[in-house]
Coordinates of C-alpha atoms in Angstrom, one line a residue:
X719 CA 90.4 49.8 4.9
X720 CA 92.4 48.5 7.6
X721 CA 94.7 51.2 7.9
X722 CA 91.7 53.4 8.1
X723 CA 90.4 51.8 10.9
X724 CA 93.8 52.6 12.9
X725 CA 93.9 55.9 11.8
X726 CA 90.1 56.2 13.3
X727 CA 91.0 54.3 16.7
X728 CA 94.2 56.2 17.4
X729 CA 92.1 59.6 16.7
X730 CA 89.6 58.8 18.9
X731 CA 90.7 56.5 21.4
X732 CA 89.3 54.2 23.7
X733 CA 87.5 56.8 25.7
X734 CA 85.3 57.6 22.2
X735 CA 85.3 54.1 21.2
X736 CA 83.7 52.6 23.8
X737 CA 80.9 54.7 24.9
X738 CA 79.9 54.7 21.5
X739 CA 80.1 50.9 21.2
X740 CA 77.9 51.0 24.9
X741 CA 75.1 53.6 24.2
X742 CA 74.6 51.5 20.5
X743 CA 74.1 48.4 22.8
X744 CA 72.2 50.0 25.4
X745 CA 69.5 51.1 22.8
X746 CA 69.5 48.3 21.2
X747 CA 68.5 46.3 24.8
X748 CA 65.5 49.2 24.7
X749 CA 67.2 50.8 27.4
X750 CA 65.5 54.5 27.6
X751 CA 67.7 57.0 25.7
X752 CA 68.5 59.5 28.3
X753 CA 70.1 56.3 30.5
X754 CA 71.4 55.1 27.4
X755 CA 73.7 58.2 27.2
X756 CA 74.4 58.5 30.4
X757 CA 75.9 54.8 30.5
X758 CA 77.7 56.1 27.8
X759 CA 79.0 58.8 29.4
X760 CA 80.1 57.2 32.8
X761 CA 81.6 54.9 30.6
X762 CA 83.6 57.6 28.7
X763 CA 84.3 59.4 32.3
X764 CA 85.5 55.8 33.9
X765 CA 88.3 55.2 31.1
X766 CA 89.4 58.7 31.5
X767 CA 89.7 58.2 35.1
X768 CA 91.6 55.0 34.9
X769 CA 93.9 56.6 32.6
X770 CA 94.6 59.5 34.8
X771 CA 95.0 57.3 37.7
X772 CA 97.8 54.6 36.2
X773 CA 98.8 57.2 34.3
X774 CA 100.1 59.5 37.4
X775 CA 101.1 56.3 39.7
X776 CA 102.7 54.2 37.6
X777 CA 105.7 56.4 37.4
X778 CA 105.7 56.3 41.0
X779 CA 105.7 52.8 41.3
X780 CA 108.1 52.3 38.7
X781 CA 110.6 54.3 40.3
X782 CA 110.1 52.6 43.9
X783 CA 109.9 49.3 41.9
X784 CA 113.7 50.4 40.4
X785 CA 115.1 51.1 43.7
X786 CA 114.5 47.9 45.2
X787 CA 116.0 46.0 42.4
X788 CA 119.4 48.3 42.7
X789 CA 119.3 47.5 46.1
X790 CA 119.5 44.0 45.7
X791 CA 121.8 44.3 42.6
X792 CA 120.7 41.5 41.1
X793 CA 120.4 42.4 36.6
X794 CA 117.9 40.4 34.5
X795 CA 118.0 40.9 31.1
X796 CA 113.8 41.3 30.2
X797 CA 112.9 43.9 31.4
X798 CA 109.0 44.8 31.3
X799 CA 108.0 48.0 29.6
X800 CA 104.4 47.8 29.9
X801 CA 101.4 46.9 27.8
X802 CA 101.3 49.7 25.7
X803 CA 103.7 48.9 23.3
X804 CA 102.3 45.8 22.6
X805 CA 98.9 47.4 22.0
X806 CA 100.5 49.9 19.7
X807 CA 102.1 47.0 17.7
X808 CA 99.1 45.0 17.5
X809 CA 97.0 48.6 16.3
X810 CA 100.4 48.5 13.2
X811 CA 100.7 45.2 12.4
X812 CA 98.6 43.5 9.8
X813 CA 97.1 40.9 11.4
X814 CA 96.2 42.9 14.2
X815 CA 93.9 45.4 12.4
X816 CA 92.4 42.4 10.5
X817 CA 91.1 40.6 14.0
X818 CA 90.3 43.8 15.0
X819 CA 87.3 44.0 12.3
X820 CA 86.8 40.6 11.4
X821 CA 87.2 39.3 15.3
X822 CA 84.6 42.2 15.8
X823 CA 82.2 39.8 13.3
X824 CA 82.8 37.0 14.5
X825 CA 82.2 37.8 18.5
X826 CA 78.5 38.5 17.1
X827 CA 78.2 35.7 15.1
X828 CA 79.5 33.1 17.9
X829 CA 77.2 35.1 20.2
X830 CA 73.7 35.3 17.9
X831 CA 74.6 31.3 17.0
X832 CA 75.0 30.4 20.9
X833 CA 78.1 29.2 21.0
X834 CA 78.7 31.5 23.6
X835 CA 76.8 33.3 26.1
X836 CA 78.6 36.1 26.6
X837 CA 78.3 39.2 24.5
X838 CA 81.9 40.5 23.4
X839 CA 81.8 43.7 21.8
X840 CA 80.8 46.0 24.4
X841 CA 84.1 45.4 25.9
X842 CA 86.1 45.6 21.9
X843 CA 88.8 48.1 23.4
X844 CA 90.8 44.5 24.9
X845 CA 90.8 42.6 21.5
X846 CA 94.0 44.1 21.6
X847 CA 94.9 40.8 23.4
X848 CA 94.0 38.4 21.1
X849 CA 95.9 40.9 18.5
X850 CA 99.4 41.3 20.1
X851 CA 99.4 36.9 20.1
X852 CA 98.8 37.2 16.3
X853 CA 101.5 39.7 15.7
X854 CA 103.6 38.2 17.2
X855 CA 102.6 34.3 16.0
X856 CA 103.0 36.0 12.5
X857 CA 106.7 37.8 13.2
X858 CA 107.6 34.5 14.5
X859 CA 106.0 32.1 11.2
X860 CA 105.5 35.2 8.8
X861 CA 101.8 32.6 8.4
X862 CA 99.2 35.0 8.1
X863 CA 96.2 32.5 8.1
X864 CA 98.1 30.7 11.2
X865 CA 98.4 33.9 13.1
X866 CA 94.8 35.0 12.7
X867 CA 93.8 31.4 13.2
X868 CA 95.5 32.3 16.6
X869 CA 94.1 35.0 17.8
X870 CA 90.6 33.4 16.6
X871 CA 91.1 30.0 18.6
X872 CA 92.2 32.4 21.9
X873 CA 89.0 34.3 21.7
X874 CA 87.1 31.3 21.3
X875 CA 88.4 29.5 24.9
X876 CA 88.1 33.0 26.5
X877 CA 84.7 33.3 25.9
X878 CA 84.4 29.8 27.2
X879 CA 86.3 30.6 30.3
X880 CA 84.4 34.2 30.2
X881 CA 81.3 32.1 30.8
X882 CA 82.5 29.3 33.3
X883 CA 82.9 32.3 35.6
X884 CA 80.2 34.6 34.9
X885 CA 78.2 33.7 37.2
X886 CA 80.3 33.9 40.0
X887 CA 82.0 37.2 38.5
X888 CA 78.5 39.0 38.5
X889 CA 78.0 38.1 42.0
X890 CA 80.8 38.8 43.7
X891 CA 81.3 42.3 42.3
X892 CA 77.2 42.9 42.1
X893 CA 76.8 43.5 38.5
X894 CA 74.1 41.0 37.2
X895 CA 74.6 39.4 34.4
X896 CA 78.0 40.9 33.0
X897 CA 81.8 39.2 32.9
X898 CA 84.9 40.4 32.2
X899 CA 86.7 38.7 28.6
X900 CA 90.2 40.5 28.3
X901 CA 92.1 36.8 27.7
X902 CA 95.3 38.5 29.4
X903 CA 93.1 38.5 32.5
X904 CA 91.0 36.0 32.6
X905 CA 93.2 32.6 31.9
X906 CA 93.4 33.4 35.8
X907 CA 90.3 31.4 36.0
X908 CA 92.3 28.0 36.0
X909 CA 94.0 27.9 38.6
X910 CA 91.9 29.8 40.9
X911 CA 89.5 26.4 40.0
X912 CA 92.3 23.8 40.0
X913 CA 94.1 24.9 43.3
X914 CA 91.5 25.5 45.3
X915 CA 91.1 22.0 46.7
X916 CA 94.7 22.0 48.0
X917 CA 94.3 25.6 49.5
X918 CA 91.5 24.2 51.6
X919 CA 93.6 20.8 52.4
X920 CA 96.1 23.5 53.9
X921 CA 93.2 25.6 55.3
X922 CA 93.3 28.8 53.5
X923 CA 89.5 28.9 53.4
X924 CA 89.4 28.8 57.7
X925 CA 91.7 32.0 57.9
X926 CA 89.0 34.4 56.1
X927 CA 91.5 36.9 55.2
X928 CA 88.6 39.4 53.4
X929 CA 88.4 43.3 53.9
X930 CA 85.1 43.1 56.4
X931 CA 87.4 40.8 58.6
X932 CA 90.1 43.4 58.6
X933 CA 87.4 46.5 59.0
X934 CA 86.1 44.4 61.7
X935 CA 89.3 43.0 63.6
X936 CA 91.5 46.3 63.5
X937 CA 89.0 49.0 63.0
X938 CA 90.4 52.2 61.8
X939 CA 93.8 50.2 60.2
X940 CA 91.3 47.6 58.4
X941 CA 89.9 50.5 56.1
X942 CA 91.0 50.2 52.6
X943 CA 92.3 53.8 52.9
X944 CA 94.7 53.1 55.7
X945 CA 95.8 49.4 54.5
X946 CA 97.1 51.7 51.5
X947 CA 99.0 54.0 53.6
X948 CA 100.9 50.9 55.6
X949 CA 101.4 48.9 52.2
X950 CA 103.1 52.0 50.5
X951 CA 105.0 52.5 53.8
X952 CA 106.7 48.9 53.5
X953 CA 106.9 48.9 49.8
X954 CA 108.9 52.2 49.7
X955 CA 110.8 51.0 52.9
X956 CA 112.3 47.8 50.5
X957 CA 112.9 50.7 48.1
X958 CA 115.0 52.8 50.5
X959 CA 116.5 50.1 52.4
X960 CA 120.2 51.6 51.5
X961 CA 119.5 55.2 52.3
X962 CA 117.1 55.1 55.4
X963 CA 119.4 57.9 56.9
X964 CA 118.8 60.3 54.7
X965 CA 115.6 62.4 55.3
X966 CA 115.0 62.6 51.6
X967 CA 114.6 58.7 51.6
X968 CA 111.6 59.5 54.3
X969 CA 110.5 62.0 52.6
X970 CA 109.7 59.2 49.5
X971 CA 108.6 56.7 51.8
X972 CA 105.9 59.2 53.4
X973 CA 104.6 60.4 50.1
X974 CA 104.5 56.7 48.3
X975 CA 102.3 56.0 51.4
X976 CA 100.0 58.5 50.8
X977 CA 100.2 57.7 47.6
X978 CA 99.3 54.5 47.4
X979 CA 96.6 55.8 50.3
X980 CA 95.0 57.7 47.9
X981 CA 94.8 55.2 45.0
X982 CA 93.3 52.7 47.2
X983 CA 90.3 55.6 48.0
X984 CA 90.0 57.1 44.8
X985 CA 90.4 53.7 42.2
X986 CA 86.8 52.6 44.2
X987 CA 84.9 56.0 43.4
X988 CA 85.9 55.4 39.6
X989 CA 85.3 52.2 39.7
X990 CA 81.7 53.0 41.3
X991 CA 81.1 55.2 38.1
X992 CA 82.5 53.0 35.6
X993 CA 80.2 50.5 36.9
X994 CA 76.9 52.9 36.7
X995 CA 77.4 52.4 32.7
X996 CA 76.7 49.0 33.0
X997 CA 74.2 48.5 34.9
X998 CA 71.7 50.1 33.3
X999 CA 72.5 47.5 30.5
X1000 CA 72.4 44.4 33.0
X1001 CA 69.0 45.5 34.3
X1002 CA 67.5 45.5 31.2
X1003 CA 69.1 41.9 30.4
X1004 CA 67.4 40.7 33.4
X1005 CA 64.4 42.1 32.8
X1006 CA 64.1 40.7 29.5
X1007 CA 65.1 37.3 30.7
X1008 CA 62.5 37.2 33.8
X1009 CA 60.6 38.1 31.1
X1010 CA 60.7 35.2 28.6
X1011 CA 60.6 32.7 31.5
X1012 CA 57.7 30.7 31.9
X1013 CA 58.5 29.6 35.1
X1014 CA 59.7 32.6 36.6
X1015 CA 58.6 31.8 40.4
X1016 CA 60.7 28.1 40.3
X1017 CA 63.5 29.2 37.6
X1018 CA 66.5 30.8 38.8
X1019 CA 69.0 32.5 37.2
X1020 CA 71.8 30.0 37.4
X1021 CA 69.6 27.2 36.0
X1022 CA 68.5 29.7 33.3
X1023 CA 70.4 28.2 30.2
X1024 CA 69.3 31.3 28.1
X1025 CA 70.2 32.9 30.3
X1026 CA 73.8 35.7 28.8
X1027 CA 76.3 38.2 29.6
X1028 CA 77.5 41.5 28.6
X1029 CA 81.2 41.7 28.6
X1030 CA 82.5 44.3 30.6
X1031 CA 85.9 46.1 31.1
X1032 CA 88.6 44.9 34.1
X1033 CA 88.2 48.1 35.4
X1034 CA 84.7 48.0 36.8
X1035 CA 86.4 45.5 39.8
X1036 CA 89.5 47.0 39.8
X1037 CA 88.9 49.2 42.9
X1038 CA 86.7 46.8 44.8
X1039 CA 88.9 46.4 48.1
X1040 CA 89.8 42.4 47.8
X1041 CA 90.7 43.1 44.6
X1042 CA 93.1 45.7 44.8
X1043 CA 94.6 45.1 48.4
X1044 CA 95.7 41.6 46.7
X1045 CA 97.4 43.4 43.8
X1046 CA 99.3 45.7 46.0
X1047 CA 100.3 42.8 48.0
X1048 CA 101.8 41.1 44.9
X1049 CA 103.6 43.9 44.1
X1050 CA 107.0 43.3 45.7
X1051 CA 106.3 39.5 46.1
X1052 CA 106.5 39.2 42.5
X1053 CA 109.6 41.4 42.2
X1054 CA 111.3 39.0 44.9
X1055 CA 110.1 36.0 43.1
X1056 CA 111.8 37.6 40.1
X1057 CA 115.3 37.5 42.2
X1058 CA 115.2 34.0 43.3
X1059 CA 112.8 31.8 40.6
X1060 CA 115.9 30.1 39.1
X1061 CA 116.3 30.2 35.4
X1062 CA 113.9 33.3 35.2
X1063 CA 115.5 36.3 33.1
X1064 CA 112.2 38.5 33.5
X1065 CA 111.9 41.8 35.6
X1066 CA 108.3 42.6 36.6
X1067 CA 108.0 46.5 36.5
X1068 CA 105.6 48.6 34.8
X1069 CA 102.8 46.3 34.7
X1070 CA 103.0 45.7 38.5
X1071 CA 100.4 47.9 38.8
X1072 CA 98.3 45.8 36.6
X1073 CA 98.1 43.2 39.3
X1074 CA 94.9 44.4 40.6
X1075 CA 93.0 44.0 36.8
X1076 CA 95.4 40.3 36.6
X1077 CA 93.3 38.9 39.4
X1078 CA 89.5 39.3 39.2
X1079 CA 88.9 36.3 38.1
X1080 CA 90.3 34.8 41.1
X1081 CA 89.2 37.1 43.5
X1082 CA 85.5 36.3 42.2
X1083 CA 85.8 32.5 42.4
X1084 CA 87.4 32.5 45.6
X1085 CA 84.9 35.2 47.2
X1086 CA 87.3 37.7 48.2
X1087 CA 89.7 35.6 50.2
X1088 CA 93.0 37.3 49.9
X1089 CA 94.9 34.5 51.0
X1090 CA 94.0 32.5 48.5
X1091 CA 94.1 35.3 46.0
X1092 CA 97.9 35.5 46.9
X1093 CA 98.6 32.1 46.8
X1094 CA 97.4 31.7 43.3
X1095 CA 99.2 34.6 41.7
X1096 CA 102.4 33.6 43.7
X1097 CA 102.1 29.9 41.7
X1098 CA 100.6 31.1 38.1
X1099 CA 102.5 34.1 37.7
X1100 CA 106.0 32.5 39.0
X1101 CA 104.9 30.6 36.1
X1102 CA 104.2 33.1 34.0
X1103 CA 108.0 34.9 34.5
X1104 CA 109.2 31.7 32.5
X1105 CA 106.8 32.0 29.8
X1106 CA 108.1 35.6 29.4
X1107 CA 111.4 35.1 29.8
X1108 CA 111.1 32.2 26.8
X1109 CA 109.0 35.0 24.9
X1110 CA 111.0 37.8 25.1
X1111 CA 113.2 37.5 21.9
X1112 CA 110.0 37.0 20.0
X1113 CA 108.0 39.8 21.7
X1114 CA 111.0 42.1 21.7
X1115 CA 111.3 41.7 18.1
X1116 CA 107.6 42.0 17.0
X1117 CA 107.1 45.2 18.8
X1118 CA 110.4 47.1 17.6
X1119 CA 109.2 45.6 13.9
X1120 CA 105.5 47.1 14.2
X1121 CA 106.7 50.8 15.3
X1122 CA 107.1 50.2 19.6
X1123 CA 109.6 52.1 21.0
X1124 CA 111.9 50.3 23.1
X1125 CA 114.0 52.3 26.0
X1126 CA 117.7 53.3 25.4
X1127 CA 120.5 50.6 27.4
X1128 CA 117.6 47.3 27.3
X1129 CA 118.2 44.8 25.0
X1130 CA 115.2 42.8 25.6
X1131 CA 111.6 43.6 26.7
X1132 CA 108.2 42.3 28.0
X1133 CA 105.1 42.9 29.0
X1134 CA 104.3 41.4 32.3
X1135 CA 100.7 41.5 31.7
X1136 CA 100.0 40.2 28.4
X1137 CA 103.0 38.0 28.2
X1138 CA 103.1 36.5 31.7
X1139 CA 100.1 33.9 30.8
X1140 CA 101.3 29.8 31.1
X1141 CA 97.9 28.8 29.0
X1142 CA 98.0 31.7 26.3
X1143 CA 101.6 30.9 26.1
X1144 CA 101.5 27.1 25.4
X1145 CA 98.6 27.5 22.9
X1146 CA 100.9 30.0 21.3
X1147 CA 103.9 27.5 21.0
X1148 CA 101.6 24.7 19.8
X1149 CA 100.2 26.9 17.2
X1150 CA 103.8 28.3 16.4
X1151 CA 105.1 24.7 16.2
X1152 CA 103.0 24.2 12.7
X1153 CA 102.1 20.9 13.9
X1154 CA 98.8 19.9 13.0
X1155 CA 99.2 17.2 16.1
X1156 CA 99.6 19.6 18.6
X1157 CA 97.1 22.5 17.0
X1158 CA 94.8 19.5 16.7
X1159 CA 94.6 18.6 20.7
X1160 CA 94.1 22.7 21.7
X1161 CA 91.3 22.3 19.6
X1162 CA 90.0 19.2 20.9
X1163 CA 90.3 19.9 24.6
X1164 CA 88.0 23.3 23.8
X1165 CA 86.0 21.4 22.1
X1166 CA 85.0 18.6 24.7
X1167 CA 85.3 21.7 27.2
X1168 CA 82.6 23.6 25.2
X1169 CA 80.6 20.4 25.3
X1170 CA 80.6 20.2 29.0
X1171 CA 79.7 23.9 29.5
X1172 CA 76.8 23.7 27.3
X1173 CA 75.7 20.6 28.9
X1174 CA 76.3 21.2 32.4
X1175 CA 76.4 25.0 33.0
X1176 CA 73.9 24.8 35.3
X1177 CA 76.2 21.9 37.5
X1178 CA 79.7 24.2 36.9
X1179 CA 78.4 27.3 38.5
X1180 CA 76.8 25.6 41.7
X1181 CA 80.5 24.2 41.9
X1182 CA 82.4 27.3 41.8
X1183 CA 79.2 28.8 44.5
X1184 CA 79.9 26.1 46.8
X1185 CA 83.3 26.3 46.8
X1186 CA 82.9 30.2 47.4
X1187 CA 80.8 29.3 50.2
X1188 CA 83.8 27.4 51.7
X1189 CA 85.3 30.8 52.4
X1190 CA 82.4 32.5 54.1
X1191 CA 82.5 33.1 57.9
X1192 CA 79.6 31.2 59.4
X1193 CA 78.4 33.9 62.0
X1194 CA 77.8 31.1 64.8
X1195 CA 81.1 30.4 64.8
X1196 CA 82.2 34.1 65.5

């Protein structure tokens, strides 16, 4: 059975897979048939797009990413490969295709119980993340019940943490009522909440660092378009540093920046149609919960407690302009950090140009101030090289054991954006561990978190509004 469903998934793909999965949904929420295949369709058309997208830049990246580290000369023995081969593993290993059905259950049993309010399989293509853990927790323990109990638990807190910033996530990026639940991507929910009281004692939240204050303070050079075109000039600059002589250096430099220009206008028109397959499915959620209200003039929808979310794929807020501006700009920062983090072994390249999808979360809580956004990946993910870099022998392993292949000359590999997680990894090494003590306390801080989400739901998301609000220019004081 289970090597039936891999057969079926690698056949079809993700781009077949999920609309499927959306226009089931969508007429199941009594959304009209003819939109209900369309929102499959945009669907289908979004993923294709993304693909082609990364697909054609990362190389490009990747190669300006390369030169830069030559430059410096500076060798670190992990060496990130990408995500993809730890989604292939997890689609070959055992444990993998097991959460992949039985995880598919259980996200519509913990949603029709209400233990969570967010509604996992419409976005089933990124249980690959809770997967690649359990392959790897069972390469490491060769326990199969501990490695699925693994992936299990991390779907359980990311569903919690999917909910925590729903409400926020919905608003900034303007689809009601839906949330992103990959859990490589949203543990970035943590710190974006933890830090942001010391980013206002140093008074990131005064400096309004957003894409209307750029449009509005340098015109023409504040469009998304041309921010692009000046990133990729600096980035391939730091690639070319040793050869800026040579007219086939500029002739790099000018094409990354148009490049990278072009990404930064295109990513947003996917993005726009990705999007349209959702919010078919987020109107009709709203309707039917305006609908079931009986106090609909009073009741609002964060004080709703029935109130649920459709979980939705990183890429519908991948192009929005805070987002991906931010990731851009994180691009050689973390490839700097890399040099001069002491103690870190692991190179950031291929899934630099996941930055963008790694902070959405934080983007969302901290309304779109890039700063901030900056600041936090600069601390989590400086984090996250360690976490890697103790990972790597088991991650390495685990993939070459499940079928990934690794490149010729590297002895050990990575994937920046699955492995580079501090929480995911330290539930990991507590669950690896075997000790019921330290299993015991993940369990119980999700449990007393789960408590207070239920209980004060209402009280968390004015929170994380107010402190959004700390970020918005007050037009007075223009």
């Amino acid at each position: 059975m289970l090597s039936s469903v891999s057969h079926f998934f690698s056949a079809f793909g993700a781009t077949v897979v999920v609309p499927i999965m959306i226009l089931i949904i969508a007429l199941f929420l009594k959304v009209k048939p003819k939109t209900a295949i369309m929102s499959a369709l945009y669907a289908g058309v979004g993923l294709t797009g993304f693909s082609w997208i990364i697909g054609e830049f990362t190389p490009v990246v990747t190669k300006i990413i390369h030169q830069m580290v030559n430059n410096v000369g500076i060798k670190l023995p992990v060496v990130d490969i990408g995500w993809q081969a730890g989604s292939l593993a997890s689609f070959n290993s055992s444990v993998g295709l097991a959460f992949f059905v039985f995880g598919l259950i259980a996200e519509f049993i913990l949603f029709a119980v209400g233990i969570t309010k967010v509604f996992m399989p419409s976005n089933l293509w990124n249980n690959f993340g809770f997967m690649i853990w359990g392959t790897l927790a069972y390469y490491a323990t060769h326990n199969f019940w501990l490695a699925i109990g693994l992936s299990f638990f991390m779907l359980l807190y990311t569903l919690e943490l999917a909910e925590i910033q729903a409400d926020r996530w919905s608003s900034y990026y303007q689809i009601e009522n839906t949330t992103v639940c990959a859990v490589q991507n949203i543990v970035q929910t943590v710190p974006a909440i933890l830090l942001d009281p010391l980013w206002n004692m140093l008074g990131f939240n005064k400096v309004h660092l957003t894409p209307k204050t750029f449009q509005r303070k340098f015109g023409v050079f504040g469009q998304p378009t041309t921010l692009g075109a000046i990133l990729g000039l600096l980035i391939s600059i730091l690639g070319n540093l040793n050869r800026l002589t040579s007219y086939h250096a500029w002739g790099q430099i000018f094409q990354f920046a148009v490049q990278l220009a072009a990404v930064m206008t295109i990513f947003p028109l996917v993005t726009d149609v990705f999007a349209k397959a959702f919010k078919p499915l987020a109107k009709s959620i709203d309707q039917q919960r305006k609908a079931g209200s009986q106090q609909l003039q009073t009741d609002d929808s964060v004080n709703d407690r029935k109130r649920w979310f459709l979980a939705v794929d990183d890429g519908v807020g991948y192009g929005e302009s805070a987002t991906i501006i931010s990731g851009i700009i994180l691009i050689p920062i973390m490839v700097v950090i890399a040099f001069i983090l002491p103690g870190n072994r692991t190179l950031p390249v291929v899934d630099l140009i996941a930055l963008p999808f790694m902070v959405e979360s934080i983007v969302a809580i901290t309304n779109g101030n890039i700063l901030k956004v900056i600041a936090n990946g600069i601390v989590w993910f400086s984090i996250g090289l360690y976490c890697s870099s103790w990972l790597a022998p088991i991650y390495t392993g685990a993939i070459s054991h499940y079928g990934a292949a690794i490149p010729a000359g590297i002895i050990l590999v990575t994937s920046f954006n699955l492995m580079a997680r501090p929480l995911n990894t330290l539930v990991f090494a507590a669950f690896i561990s075997q000790n019921p003590l330290w299993i015991g306390l993940c369990i119980l801080v999700y449990l007393l978190l789960l408590f207070c989400l239920r209980r004060y739901r209402s009280q968390i998301w004015r929170y994380l509004n107010r402190m959004a609000d700390k970020n918005t220019i007050n037009p007075s004081k223009e």
